[in-house]
Structures are given as C-alpha cells and as structure tokens.
Coordinates of C-alpha atoms and ligand atoms in Angstrom, one line a residue:
X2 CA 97.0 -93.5 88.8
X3 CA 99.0 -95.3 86.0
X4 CA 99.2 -93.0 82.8
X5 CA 96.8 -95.0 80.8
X6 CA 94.4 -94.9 83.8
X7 CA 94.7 -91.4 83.6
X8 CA 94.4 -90.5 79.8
X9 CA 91.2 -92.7 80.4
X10 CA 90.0 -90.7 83.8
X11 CA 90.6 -86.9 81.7
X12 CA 89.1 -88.2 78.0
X13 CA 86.2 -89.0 80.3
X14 CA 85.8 -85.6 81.7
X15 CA 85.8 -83.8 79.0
X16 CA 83.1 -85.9 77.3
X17 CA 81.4 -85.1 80.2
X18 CA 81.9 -81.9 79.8
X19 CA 81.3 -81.6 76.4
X20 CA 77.7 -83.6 77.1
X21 CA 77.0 -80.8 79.4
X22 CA 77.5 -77.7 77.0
X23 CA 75.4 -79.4 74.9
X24 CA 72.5 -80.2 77.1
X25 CA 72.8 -76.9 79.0
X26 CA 72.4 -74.8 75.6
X27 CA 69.9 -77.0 74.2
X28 CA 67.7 -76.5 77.6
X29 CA 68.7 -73.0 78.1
X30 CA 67.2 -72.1 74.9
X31 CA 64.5 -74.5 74.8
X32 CA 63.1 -72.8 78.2
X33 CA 63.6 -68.8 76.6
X34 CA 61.8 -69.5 73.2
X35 CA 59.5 -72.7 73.4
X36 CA 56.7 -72.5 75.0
X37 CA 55.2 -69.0 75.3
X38 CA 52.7 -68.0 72.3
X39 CA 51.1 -65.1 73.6
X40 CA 51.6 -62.1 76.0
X41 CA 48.4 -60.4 77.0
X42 CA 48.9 -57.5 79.1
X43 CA 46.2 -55.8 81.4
X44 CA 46.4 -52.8 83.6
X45 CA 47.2 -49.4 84.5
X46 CA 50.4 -46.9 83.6
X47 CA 52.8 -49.2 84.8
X48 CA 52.4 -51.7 82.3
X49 CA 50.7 -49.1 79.3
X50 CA 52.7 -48.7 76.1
X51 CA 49.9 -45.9 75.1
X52 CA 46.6 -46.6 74.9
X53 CA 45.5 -43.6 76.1
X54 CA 46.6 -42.2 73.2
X55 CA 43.5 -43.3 71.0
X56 CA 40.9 -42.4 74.2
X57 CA 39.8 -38.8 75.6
X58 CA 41.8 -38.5 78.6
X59 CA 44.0 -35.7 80.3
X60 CA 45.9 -38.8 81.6
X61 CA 48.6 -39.2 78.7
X62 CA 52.7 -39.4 78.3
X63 CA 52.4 -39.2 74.1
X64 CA 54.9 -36.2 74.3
X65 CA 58.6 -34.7 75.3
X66 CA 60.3 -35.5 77.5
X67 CA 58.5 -38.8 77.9
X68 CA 60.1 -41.9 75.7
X69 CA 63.7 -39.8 75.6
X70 CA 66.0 -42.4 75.9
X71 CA 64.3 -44.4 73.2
X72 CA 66.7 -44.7 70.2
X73 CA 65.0 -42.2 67.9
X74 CA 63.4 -40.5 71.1
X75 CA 59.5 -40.7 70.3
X76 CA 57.3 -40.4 73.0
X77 CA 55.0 -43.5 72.9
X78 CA 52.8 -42.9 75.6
X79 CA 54.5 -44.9 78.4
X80 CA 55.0 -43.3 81.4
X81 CA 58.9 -43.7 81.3
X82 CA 61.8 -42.4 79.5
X83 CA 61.8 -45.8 77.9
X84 CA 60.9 -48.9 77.9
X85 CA 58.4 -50.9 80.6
X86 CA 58.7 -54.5 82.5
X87 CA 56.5 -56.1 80.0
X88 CA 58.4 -54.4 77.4
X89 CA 62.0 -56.3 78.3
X90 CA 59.4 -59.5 79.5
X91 CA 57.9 -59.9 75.7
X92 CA 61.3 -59.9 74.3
X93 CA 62.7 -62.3 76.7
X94 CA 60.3 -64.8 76.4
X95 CA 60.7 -64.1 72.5
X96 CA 57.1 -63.1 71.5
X97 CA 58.4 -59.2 70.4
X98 CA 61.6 -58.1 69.0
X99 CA 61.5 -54.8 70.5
X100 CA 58.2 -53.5 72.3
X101 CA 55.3 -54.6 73.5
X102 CA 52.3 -53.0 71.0
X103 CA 49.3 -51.1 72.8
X104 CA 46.0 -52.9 71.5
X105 CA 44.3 -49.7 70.7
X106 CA 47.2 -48.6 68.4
X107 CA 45.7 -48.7 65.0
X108 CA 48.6 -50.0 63.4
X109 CA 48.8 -53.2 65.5
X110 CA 44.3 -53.0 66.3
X111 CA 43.7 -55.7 63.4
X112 CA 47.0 -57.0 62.3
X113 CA 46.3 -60.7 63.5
X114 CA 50.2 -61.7 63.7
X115 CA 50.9 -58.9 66.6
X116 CA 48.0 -60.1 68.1
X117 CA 48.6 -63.4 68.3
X118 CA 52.0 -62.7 69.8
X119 CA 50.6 -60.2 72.6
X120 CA 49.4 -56.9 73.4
X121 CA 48.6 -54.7 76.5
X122 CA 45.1 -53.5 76.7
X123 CA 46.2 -51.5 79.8
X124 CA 45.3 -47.7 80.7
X125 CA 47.2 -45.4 82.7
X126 CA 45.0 -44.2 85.9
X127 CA 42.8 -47.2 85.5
X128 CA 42.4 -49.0 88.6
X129 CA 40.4 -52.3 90.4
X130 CA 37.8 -50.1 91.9
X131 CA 35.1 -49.3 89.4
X132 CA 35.1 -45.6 90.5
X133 CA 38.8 -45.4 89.6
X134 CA 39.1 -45.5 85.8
X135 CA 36.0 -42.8 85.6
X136 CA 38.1 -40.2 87.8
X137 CA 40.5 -39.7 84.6
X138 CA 38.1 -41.5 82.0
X139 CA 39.9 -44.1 81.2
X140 CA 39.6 -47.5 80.0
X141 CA 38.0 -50.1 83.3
X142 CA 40.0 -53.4 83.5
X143 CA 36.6 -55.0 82.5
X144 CA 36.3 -52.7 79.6
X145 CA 40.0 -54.1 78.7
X146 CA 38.6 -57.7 79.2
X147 CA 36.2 -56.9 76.8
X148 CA 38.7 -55.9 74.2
X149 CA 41.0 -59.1 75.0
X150 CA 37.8 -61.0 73.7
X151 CA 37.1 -58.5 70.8
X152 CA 40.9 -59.6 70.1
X153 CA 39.9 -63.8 70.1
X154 CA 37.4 -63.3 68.3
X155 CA 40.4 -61.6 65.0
X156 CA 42.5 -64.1 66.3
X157 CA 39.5 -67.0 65.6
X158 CA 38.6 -65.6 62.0
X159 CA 42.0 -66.4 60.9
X160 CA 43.1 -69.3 62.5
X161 CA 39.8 -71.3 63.8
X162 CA 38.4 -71.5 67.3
X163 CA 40.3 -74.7 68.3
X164 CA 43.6 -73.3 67.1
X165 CA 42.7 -70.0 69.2
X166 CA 41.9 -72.2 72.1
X167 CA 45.4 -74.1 72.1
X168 CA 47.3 -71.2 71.4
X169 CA 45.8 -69.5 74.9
X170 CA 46.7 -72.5 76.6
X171 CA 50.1 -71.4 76.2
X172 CA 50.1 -67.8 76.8
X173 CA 51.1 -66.1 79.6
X174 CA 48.5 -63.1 81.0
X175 CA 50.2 -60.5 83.1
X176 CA 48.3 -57.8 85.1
X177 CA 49.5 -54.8 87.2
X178 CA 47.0 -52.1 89.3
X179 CA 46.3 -50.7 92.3
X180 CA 48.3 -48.1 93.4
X181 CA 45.6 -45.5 91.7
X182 CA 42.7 -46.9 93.7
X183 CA 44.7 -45.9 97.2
X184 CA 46.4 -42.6 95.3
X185 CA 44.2 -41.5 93.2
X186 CA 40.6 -42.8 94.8
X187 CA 40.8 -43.6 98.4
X188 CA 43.4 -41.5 99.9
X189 CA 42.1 -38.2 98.0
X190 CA 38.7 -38.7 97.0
X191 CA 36.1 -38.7 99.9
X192 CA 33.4 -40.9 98.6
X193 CA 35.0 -44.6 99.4
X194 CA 36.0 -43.4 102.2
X195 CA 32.5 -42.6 103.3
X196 CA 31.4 -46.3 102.4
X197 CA 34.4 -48.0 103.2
X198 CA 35.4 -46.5 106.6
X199 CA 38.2 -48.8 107.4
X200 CA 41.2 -49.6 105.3
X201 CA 40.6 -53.2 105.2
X202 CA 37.3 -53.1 104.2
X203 CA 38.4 -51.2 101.3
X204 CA 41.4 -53.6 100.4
X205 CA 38.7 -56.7 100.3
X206 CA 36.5 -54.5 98.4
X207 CA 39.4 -54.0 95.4
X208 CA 40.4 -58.2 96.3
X209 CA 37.1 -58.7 95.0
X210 CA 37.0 -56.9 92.0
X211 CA 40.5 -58.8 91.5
X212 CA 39.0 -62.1 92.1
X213 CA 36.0 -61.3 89.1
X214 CA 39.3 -60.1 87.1
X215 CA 40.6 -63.6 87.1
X216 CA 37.7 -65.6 86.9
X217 CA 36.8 -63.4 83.8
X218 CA 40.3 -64.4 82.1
X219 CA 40.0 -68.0 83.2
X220 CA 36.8 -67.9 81.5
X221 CA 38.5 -67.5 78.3
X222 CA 40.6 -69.3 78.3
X223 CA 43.7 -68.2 80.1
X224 CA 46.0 -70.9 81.9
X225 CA 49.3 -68.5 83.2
X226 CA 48.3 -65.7 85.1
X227 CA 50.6 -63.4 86.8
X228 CA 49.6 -60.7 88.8
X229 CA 51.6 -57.9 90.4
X230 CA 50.8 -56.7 93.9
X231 CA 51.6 -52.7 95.0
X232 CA 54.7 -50.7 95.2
X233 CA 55.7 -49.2 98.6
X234 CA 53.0 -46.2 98.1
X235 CA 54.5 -44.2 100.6
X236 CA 58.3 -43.9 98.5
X237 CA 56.0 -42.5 95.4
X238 CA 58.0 -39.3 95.1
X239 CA 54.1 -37.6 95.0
X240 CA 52.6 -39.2 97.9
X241 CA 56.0 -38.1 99.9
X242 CA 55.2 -34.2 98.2
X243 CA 51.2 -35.1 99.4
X244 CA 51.5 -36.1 103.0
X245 CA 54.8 -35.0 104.2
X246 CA 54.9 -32.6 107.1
X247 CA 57.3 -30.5 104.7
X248 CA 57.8 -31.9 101.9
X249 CA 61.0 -30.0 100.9
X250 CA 63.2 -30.5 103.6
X251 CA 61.5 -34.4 105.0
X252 CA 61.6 -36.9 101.9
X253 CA 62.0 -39.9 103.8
X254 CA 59.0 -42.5 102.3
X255 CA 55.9 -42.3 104.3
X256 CA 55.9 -45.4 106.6
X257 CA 51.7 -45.4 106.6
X258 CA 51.3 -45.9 102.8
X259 CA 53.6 -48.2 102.2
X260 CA 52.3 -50.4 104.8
X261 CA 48.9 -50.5 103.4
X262 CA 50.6 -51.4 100.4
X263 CA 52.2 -54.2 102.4
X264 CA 48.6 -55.5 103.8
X265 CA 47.0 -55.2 100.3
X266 CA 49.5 -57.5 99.0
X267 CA 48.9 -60.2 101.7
X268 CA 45.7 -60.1 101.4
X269 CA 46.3 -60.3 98.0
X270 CA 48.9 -63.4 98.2
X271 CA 46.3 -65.2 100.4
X272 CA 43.5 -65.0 98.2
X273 CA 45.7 -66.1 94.6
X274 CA 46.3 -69.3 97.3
X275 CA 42.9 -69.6 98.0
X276 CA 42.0 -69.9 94.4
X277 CA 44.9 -71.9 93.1
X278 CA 43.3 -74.4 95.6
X279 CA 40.2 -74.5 93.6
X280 CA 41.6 -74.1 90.5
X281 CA 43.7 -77.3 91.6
X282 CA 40.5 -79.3 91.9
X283 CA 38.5 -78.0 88.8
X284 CA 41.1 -77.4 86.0
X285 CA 44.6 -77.8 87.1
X286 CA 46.5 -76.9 84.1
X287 CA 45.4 -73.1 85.3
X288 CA 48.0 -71.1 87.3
X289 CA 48.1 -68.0 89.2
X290 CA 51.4 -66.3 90.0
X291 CA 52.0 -63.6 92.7
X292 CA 54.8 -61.0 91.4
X293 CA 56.4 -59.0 94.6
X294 CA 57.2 -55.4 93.2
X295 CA 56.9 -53.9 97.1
X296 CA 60.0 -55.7 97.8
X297 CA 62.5 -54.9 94.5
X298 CA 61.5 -51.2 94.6
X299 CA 62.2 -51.4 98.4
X300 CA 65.0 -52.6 98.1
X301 CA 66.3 -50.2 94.8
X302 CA 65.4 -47.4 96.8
X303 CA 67.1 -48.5 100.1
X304 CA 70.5 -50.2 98.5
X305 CA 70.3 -47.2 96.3
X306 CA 74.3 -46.9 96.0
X307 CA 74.5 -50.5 95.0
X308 CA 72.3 -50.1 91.9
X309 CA 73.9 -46.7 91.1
X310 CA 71.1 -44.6 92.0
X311 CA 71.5 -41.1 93.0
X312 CA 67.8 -40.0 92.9
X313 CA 65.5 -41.4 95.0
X314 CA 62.8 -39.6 96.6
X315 CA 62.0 -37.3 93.5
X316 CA 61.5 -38.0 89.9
X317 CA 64.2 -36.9 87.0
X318 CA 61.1 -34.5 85.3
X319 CA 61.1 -30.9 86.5
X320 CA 61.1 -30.3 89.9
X321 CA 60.3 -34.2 90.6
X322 CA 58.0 -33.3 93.6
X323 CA 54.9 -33.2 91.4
X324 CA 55.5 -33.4 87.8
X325 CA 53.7 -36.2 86.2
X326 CA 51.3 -36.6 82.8
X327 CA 50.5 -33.0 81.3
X328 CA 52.8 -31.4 84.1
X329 CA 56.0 -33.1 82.7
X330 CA 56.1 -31.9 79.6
X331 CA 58.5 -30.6 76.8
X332 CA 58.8 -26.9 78.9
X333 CA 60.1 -28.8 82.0
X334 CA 63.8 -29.7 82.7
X335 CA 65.2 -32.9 83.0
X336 CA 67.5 -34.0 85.1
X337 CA 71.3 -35.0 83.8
X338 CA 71.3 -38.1 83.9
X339 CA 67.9 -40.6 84.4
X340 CA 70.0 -43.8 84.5
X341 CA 70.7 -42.7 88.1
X342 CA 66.9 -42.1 89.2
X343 CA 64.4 -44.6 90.3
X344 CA 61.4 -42.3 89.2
X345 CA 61.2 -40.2 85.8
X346 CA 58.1 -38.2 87.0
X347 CA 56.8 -38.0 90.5
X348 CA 54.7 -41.2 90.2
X349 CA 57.0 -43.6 87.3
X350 CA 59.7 -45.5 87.5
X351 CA 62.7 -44.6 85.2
X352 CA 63.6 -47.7 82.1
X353 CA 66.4 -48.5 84.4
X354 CA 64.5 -49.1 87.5
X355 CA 61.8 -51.4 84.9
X356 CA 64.7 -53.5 84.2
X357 CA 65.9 -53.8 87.2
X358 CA 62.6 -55.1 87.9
X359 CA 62.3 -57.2 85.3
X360 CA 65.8 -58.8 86.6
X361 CA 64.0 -59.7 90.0
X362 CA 61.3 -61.8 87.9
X363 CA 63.1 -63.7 85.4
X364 CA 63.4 -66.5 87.7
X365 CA 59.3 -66.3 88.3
X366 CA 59.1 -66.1 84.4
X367 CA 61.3 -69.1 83.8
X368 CA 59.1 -70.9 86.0
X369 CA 55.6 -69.7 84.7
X370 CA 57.4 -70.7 81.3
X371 CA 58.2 -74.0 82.0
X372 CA 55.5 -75.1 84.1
Ligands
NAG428 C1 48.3 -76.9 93.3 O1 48.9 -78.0 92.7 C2 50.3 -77.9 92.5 C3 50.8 -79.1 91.8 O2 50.1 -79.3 90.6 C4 51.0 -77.7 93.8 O3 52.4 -77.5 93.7 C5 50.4 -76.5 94.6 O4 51.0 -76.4 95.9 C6 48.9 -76.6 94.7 N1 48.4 -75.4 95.2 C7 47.6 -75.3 96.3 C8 47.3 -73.9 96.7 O5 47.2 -76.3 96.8

C-alpha cells in the first residue's frame, strides 16, 4: 500500500470504529432502560420482599438474622440475607433504584408512582395447589391476582383506563412457585396423596392451576410473562435433613426429588409451548417465557469451587440442617461468612446465590425486553 493509500485505509477504520462506539452505547442503553414500564411480581418466598409481614402467618423472615448483609441490616422479610432475583431484575431493567417494594407494605399500598413501576404481591409458603397457601395461611396466587387488579384499578384513577392499558402492554410479569406444593403439601401432607396417587397426576393437577394463573394475567392485560420452573428439590439442605438415611454423615442431594423437579418442569416447558401456540393465533403480541432455575442452582451447587462456594448442602443459619422462618432467628448463629453459601437457611438461597441467578437470566431478560 502506498502511504496515502494507507493514511486513507486507517482514517477509515477508526471512523468505523468510532461509528461503532456510538451505535453500541446508544443500543446498549436503549435495550436496559426503554422499554420496560412495569414489574409485577407473583409468587412464593423466593421472590417475596415481605408481604407476610402485614398477614397472620407463622411463615415470616421480618427479623435477625434475616436481611444482614443489607447496608443498614434490616430485616425486610425476604427469606435471604439480602437481596432476591427480582430485586437485582427491577433495577436492571431500571424500574427500582434499589428494591423491589412488597404490595402489601403500607408505605408503597397506594402510592401510585411505585405501583406503576412494580411490585411483588408474592407470599412465602404460598404455592399452585389451592391446599398449599392454607397450610401456613398465606396469601393464594389467585388471591394475589386479585390484588394485581385492586392495583389497576389505583393505577386507572390516576392516569385513565387507556393509559393503564398501554402501560401493561409493556410490563414484564414474572412468577416463581412450586417447590412448597411437593415440600410442604405432597411429600408431607397425606391428603393429595390420597387423591393424586401418582406423581404425575399430581404435576398436571399443579400445570393446571398454572395454566388458569396465566390465562387470569392475560386477561388483564399482561403481554411478557415469565415463569420460573423448580429448583433441584432434592439439594434443598431440608429435604436432604428430611429424607436422608442419615442425614448427618449422607448430605449428598436426593436424586428422587430433584427429578420430579426435573419432570415438573417439562411438563411445565411443554405446556408454556402449547399455549404460546394459541396465544400466536389469538393475540400475538402476548409472550410466555420459561426461566430454568433447576439448571443454575445445579450447576452452583456442583461447580461449587468455581463460584467460590464452600457451603453447599446446609444453610449459613444455625445448624443449617433445619433452620428456616421462626427457627432462624436472632438466638441462632450464623455462619462466618454467607458469601460462600448457596442456602442462608435450610430452604433459601443466600443474595449471592440470587445474583448468581439473576446473571444466568439477563440474556432471557434482554430478550423479553426487546421483543
Ligand atoms: C410464535 O410466534 C413467534 C413469532 O412471532 C415464533 O418465533 C414462535 O416460534 C411461535 N411459537 C410457537 C409455539 O409456535
């Protein structure tokens, strides 16, 4: 190349370049603050910033040591040491600076800006089974339905019903349960077990309680939808406590559990297809998005070194083996360090293993975002 041809060749790439910067930024923050208005949250513990807090339940986290690593330490009523998924989710996609509010808090109940920007209406213990919720008297995912219209209905006396329509069509719904209706319910209460008498039956029972779920929130409006199938049940430093042989010296995860998890999710996965297909033929702005949880809590727990995890089959609260709610409370020790446990108590994750698994859906997010 002659030297002119080559000042010529280089002044070109760098406008290139310089091009590119610009249209990376301008898309890469485009795609994390645009398009997402609202972030309604529905569920059980895994996904509760403390709404049993304002209901008469044992099942509650709204003391020591729960909420420890927050900055000023408060116990919210999260089942965590900190923050949840949905917590680092609502700040990513910019709806919440910090937190994601519980909609029964009466600080956030009828302030119409935080609702507008999202709430979680979930319940710790809650579960897809009607029977589930009234073991620990909490609130039933139709029950929190309910409130997500009570919530319209504020949203519509302030801004209009039109206005409340188009700011749903951009808001993202995000639901997590489950796990309580094989823990709590099937595996330990007789009575399903007496009507459901095989495993399956009982999995299409909860799919179609799930299916009503959805239907329910398409009803009003709702356009993004993702829903989280089951942890490996089995690795639940509880169930390993519940149904090991000896569950002091054998804490391997118990294989049986955490395959049912595994069929309850494919079920699962199959029947979000099934509807998308309809929903593609009747109103196919609406989406339904499968988030995997069995495989990213798998995996923390297997590649444990890799993530710099040191505890893995018990929970950083007291003993670990059964601590949980009421039992881990301000009189129990905590272990030295939870940034190196998957599980604060014996049945919830740590904030490190929520970010972790927040991590392993940004890319689904991104996509739910811009789609
Ligand atoms: C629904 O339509 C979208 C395109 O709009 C397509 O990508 C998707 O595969 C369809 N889903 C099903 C289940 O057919």
């Amino acid at each position: 190349m002659e030297n002119s041809d080559r000042r010529l060749f280089f002044s070109f790439m760098k406008m290139i370049f310089i091009l590119c910067l610009l249209l990376c930024f301008t898309s890469s923050v485009e795609s994390l603050n645009k398009k997402v208005s609202g972030f309604y949250v529905f569920g059980d513990s895994t996904v509760d910033p403390g709404n049993n807090n304002y209901i008469n339940t044992p099942f509650r986290s709204n003391f020591p040591p729960y909420g420890r690593d927050f900055t000023n330490h408060v116990p919210t009523g999260r089942f965590s040491n900190g923050k949840l998924s949905t917590d680092f989710i609502a700040a990513y996609v910019g709806v919440k600076k910090e937190l994601l509010p519980a909609y029964l808090d009466p600080n956030y109940r009828n302030n119409v800006e935080e609702l507008m920007t999202g709430v979680s209406f979930a319940s710790a213990g809650s579960g897809y089974d009607p029977l589930t919720p009234t073991i620990s008297n909490v609130i039933p995912i139709p029950t929190q339905v309910e409130y997500f219209r009570e919530c319209k209905k504020k949203m519509e006396a302030v801004i209009g019903k039109q206005s409340t329509e188009n700011h749903m069509k951009n808001a993202v719904f995000f639901m997590s349960a489950g796990t309580n209706d094989f823990a709590l319910n099937y595996f330990t209460l007789p009575i399903r077990r007496q009507s459901y008498t095989t495993i399956l039956a009982y999995q299409q029972f909860l799919i179609q309680h799930i299916k009503q779920f959805l239907q329910d929130l398409l009803a009003e409006g709702a356009k993004k939808i993702a829903i989280a199938g089951v942890p490996p049940m089995g690795c639940l430093p509880m169930m390993i406590t519940m149904h090991s042989p000896n569950a002091f010296l054998q804490r391997d995860c118990i294989e049986k559990y955490s395959s049912i998890g595994r069929d309850f999710n494919q079920l699962l996965q199959h029947e979000l297809h099934l509807m998308q297909l309809q929903l593609n033929l009747s109103s196919p702005d609406a989406k339904i998005y499968y988030i995997d949880i069995y495989g990213p809590i798998a995996n923390m727990i297997q590649a444990h070194q890799r993530y710099g995890f040191e505890g893995i089959n018990s929970g950083c609260c007291g003993s670990g083996y059964i601590e949980a709610s009421i039992l881990c409370n301000k009189a129990s020790s905590v272990c030295p360090d939870p940034f190196k446990y998957i599980f604060w108590d014996s049945i919830h994750p740590t904030e490190k293993a929520y970010h972790n698994l927040f991590l392993t859906f940004q890319p689904t997010i991104d996509f739910i975002v811009n789609n």
